Amino acid sequence: MPTITTAHMPLRRRTALWLLMTGVLGLLVGCALPRPAKVPMDALWLPASSSGPGHTLVVFMPGSQEVPQDIVREGFVDQLRLRHPGVDMVVADAHMGYFRNGSFEARLRADVIEPARARGYRSIWLAGISLGGMGSLLYAKSAPGEIDGLIALAPFIGSHSVLSEVAEAGGIARWQPALPLQPGDFQRDLLRWLKGYGDPAQARPVLYIGYGTRDRLEPFPGLFDGLLPADHLLSAPGGHDWAPWKAMWVDALERAPLRP
């Protein structure tokens, strides 16, 4: 299945996908109830200058229990401006409600990405924490050529059983999922897309990805060996929480080739 968009799926496939996504989101949000998926999706636009848009825009997506204002309060915008003062930022309120109803990709494209292009941005990066990190990867996978770079902090990329399957195959370079994939199997579809980073013939956005050292979502050690340069792999002490996310964000900004 190429995307997680559900508008034209038969009912059986939509039901299977909803059940899979519900299980994944349960890992990310616990007992939190989804907010309504508003149309259009809310977004907090934060240009670096009042004189007009720059060359590059970072589209940031919060975690499952955060709102855009939390990203501002925790200093993510300030750190971007400190290191890349000419780069603009927008924080999209891409919460779990959009994933549950299958509209995440369509709404992000229509309400954030396309307006950004209309404003004149020539380079667009996606970034996010937790659910937002997963969303960044899923959107880039479904939209070849639209996104220039990704910073995914603590994203969910696969359940223990799926990652064990990859490990037992000898790593992602040797792993070959059984095709065709089952309806709604976005985890193997995402891992198959990530596997393409090891093939120079397959175009992919620049990717920086990382986890806290005690993050419950961290995949097995060595998953990204041979896929990404060592300096594209981020890590910081801690679990699935603000301290490691903020530390890795600073590291990513120091390394990422963001142009003003």
mmCIF file of C-alpha atoms in Angstrom, residues 77-219:
data_model
loop_
_atom_site.group_PDB
_atom_site.id
_atom_site.type_symbol
_atom_site.label_atom_id
_atom_site.label_comp_id
_atom_site.label_asym_id
_atom_site.label_seq_id
_atom_site.Cartn_x
_atom_site.Cartn_y
_atom_site.Cartn_z
ATOM 1 C CA VAL A 77 11.812 27.721 17.320
ATOM 2 C CA ASP A 78 14.445 29.716 19.245
ATOM 3 C CA GLN A 79 17.073 27.052 18.552
ATOM 4 C CA LEU A 80 16.296 27.131 14.836
ATOM 5 C CA ARG A 81 16.575 30.917 14.721
ATOM 6 C CA LEU A 82 19.819 30.846 16.688
ATOM 7 C CA ARG A 83 21.524 28.503 14.229
ATOM 8 C CA HIS A 84 19.677 29.305 10.996
ATOM 9 C CA PRO A 85 18.346 32.858 11.416
ATOM 10 C CA GLY A 86 17.040 33.124 7.856
ATOM 11 C CA VAL A 87 15.004 29.896 7.905
ATOM 12 C CA ASP A 88 11.253 30.091 8.505
ATOM 13 C CA MET A 89 9.166 27.622 10.484
ATOM 14 C CA VAL A 90 5.549 26.518 10.660
ATOM 15 C CA VAL A 91 4.225 24.184 13.347
ATOM 16 C CA ALA A 92 1.366 22.102 11.958
ATOM 17 C CA ASP A 93 -1.253 20.792 14.370
ATOM 18 C CA ALA A 94 -1.085 17.322 12.786
ATOM 19 C CA HIS A 95 -2.540 15.500 15.778
ATOM 20 C CA MET A 96 -3.705 11.903 16.062
ATOM 21 C CA GLY A 97 -7.220 12.711 14.854
ATOM 22 C CA TYR A 98 -5.886 13.099 11.303
ATOM 23 C CA PHE A 99 -4.137 9.736 11.448
ATOM 24 C CA ARG A 100 -7.213 8.014 12.801
ATOM 25 C CA ASN A 101 -9.469 9.263 10.033
ATOM 26 C CA GLY A 102 -6.870 8.745 7.302
ATOM 27 C CA SER A 103 -6.682 12.397 6.252
ATOM 28 C CA PHE A 104 -3.201 13.281 7.561
ATOM 29 C CA GLU A 105 -1.365 13.373 4.240
ATOM 30 C CA ALA A 106 -4.149 15.110 2.325
ATOM 31 C CA ARG A 107 -4.620 17.809 4.950
ATOM 32 C CA LEU A 108 -0.894 18.467 5.435
ATOM 33 C CA ARG A 109 -0.498 18.830 1.670
ATOM 34 C CA ALA A 110 -3.546 21.055 1.144
ATOM 35 C CA ASP A 111 -3.256 23.196 4.282
ATOM 36 C CA VAL A 112 0.516 23.524 4.787
ATOM 37 C CA ILE A 113 2.718 22.257 1.944
ATOM 38 C CA GLU A 114 0.804 23.761 -0.986
ATOM 39 C CA PRO A 115 0.360 27.161 0.750
ATOM 40 C CA ALA A 116 4.100 27.114 1.489
ATOM 41 C CA ARG A 117 4.904 26.595 -2.174
ATOM 42 C CA ALA A 118 2.490 29.383 -3.061
ATOM 43 C CA ARG A 119 4.368 31.695 -0.677
ATOM 44 C CA GLY A 120 7.546 31.046 -2.636
ATOM 45 C CA TYR A 121 9.488 28.560 -0.502
ATOM 46 C CA ARG A 122 11.857 26.535 -2.669
ATOM 47 C CA SER A 123 13.157 24.144 -0.012
ATOM 48 C CA ILE A 124 10.857 22.417 2.486
ATOM 49 C CA TRP A 125 12.005 20.251 5.375
ATOM 50 C CA LEU A 126 9.732 18.172 7.584
ATOM 51 C CA ALA A 127 10.543 17.677 11.255
ATOM 52 C CA GLY A 128 8.716 16.163 14.174
ATOM 53 C CA ILE A 129 8.808 14.376 17.488
ATOM 54 C CA SER A 130 7.173 11.028 18.227
ATOM 55 C CA LEU A 131 3.910 10.952 16.215
ATOM 56 C CA GLY A 132 5.162 13.988 14.295
ATOM 57 C CA GLY A 133 8.401 12.197 13.450
ATOM 58 C CA MET A 134 6.462 9.229 12.114
ATOM 59 C CA GLY A 135 4.228 11.600 10.152
ATOM 60 C CA SER A 136 7.271 13.265 8.598
ATOM 61 C CA LEU A 137 8.511 9.921 7.302
ATOM 62 C CA LEU A 138 5.093 8.795 6.067
ATOM 63 C CA TYR A 139 4.482 12.032 4.198
ATOM 64 C CA ALA A 140 7.914 12.013 2.531
ATOM 65 C CA LYS A 141 7.384 8.388 1.501
ATOM 66 C CA SER A 142 4.080 9.207 -0.146
ATOM 67 C CA ALA A 143 5.275 12.402 -1.849
ATOM 68 C CA PRO A 144 8.454 11.746 -3.863
ATOM 69 C CA GLY A 145 10.254 14.937 -4.792
ATOM 70 C CA GLU A 146 8.171 17.235 -2.572
ATOM 71 C CA ILE A 147 10.421 17.265 0.495
ATOM 72 C CA ASP A 148 14.098 18.206 0.669
ATOM 73 C CA GLY A 149 14.978 16.962 4.142
ATOM 74 C CA LEU A 150 13.675 15.238 7.264
ATOM 75 C CA ILE A 151 14.471 15.451 10.969
ATOM 76 C CA ALA A 152 12.594 12.636 12.720
ATOM 77 C CA LEU A 153 12.992 12.523 16.487
ATOM 78 C CA ALA A 154 11.789 9.368 18.259
ATOM 79 C CA PRO A 155 9.426 8.228 15.478
ATOM 80 C CA PHE A 156 7.529 4.960 15.652
ATOM 81 C CA ILE A 157 8.668 2.890 12.661
ATOM 82 C CA GLY A 158 7.663 -0.636 13.588
ATOM 83 C CA SER A 159 6.288 -2.890 16.295
ATOM 84 C CA HIS A 160 8.498 -5.335 18.182
ATOM 85 C CA SER A 161 7.282 -8.238 16.048
ATOM 86 C CA VAL A 162 7.966 -6.441 12.758
ATOM 87 C CA LEU A 163 11.405 -5.231 13.863
ATOM 88 C CA SER A 164 12.254 -8.746 15.089
ATOM 89 C CA GLU A 165 11.425 -10.026 11.618
ATOM 90 C CA VAL A 166 13.933 -7.551 10.167
ATOM 91 C CA ALA A 167 16.593 -8.473 12.737
ATOM 92 C CA GLU A 168 16.139 -12.205 12.128
ATOM 93 C CA ALA A 169 16.688 -11.617 8.399
ATOM 94 C CA GLY A 170 20.126 -10.222 9.201
ATOM 95 C CA GLY A 171 19.241 -6.540 9.080
ATOM 96 C CA ILE A 172 17.317 -4.258 6.815
ATOM 97 C CA ALA A 173 19.704 -4.713 3.860
ATOM 98 C CA ARG A 174 18.888 -8.451 3.742
ATOM 99 C CA TRP A 175 15.265 -8.227 4.807
ATOM 100 C CA GLN A 176 12.681 -8.797 2.087
ATOM 101 C CA PRO A 177 9.012 -8.444 3.091
ATOM 102 C CA ALA A 178 6.547 -10.892 1.614
ATOM 103 C CA LEU A 179 4.761 -9.230 -1.292
ATOM 104 C CA PRO A 180 2.134 -8.081 -1.815
ATOM 105 C CA LEU A 181 1.899 -6.446 1.586
ATOM 106 C CA GLN A 182 -1.288 -6.999 3.532
ATOM 107 C CA PRO A 183 -3.885 -4.191 3.508
ATOM 108 C CA GLY A 184 -2.915 -1.488 5.977
ATOM 109 C CA ASP A 185 0.616 -2.807 6.580
ATOM 110 C CA PHE A 186 2.141 0.670 6.771
ATOM 111 C CA GLN A 187 4.958 -0.528 9.062
ATOM 112 C CA ARG A 188 6.565 -2.844 6.495
ATOM 113 C CA ASP A 189 5.805 -0.315 3.780
ATOM 114 C CA LEU A 190 7.674 2.367 5.739
ATOM 115 C CA LEU A 191 10.590 0.037 6.491
ATOM 116 C CA ARG A 192 10.773 -0.924 2.827
ATOM 117 C CA TRP A 193 10.982 2.789 1.949
ATOM 118 C CA LEU A 194 13.708 3.339 4.570
ATOM 119 C CA LYS A 195 15.571 0.374 3.102
ATOM 120 C CA GLY A 196 15.851 2.422 -0.097
ATOM 121 C CA TYR A 197 18.311 4.775 1.640
ATOM 122 C CA GLY A 198 20.875 2.028 1.117
ATOM 123 C CA ASP A 199 20.432 2.166 -2.675
ATOM 124 C CA PRO A 200 22.106 5.188 -4.329
ATOM 125 C CA ALA A 201 19.815 4.750 -7.339
ATOM 126 C CA GLN A 202 16.737 5.566 -5.236
ATOM 127 C CA ALA A 203 16.196 9.268 -4.557
ATOM 128 C CA ARG A 204 15.365 10.097 -0.941
ATOM 129 C CA PRO A 205 15.239 13.330 1.094
ATOM 130 C CA VAL A 206 18.156 13.978 3.433
ATOM 131 C CA LEU A 207 17.279 12.212 6.693
ATOM 132 C CA TYR A 208 18.391 12.778 10.290
ATOM 133 C CA ILE A 209 16.798 10.374 12.758
ATOM 134 C CA GLY A 210 17.344 9.718 16.443
ATOM 135 C CA TYR A 211 16.117 8.326 19.755
ATOM 136 C CA GLY A 212 16.780 8.766 23.431
ATOM 137 C CA THR A 213 18.985 6.044 24.891
ATOM 138 C CA ARG A 214 16.040 4.688 26.908
ATOM 139 C CA ASP A 215 13.267 5.414 24.422
ATOM 140 C CA ARG A 216 10.684 2.627 24.307
ATOM 141 C CA LEU A 217 10.261 3.228 20.551
ATOM 142 C CA GLU A 218 13.956 2.891 19.683
ATOM 143 C CA PRO A 219 14.475 0.111 17.118
#
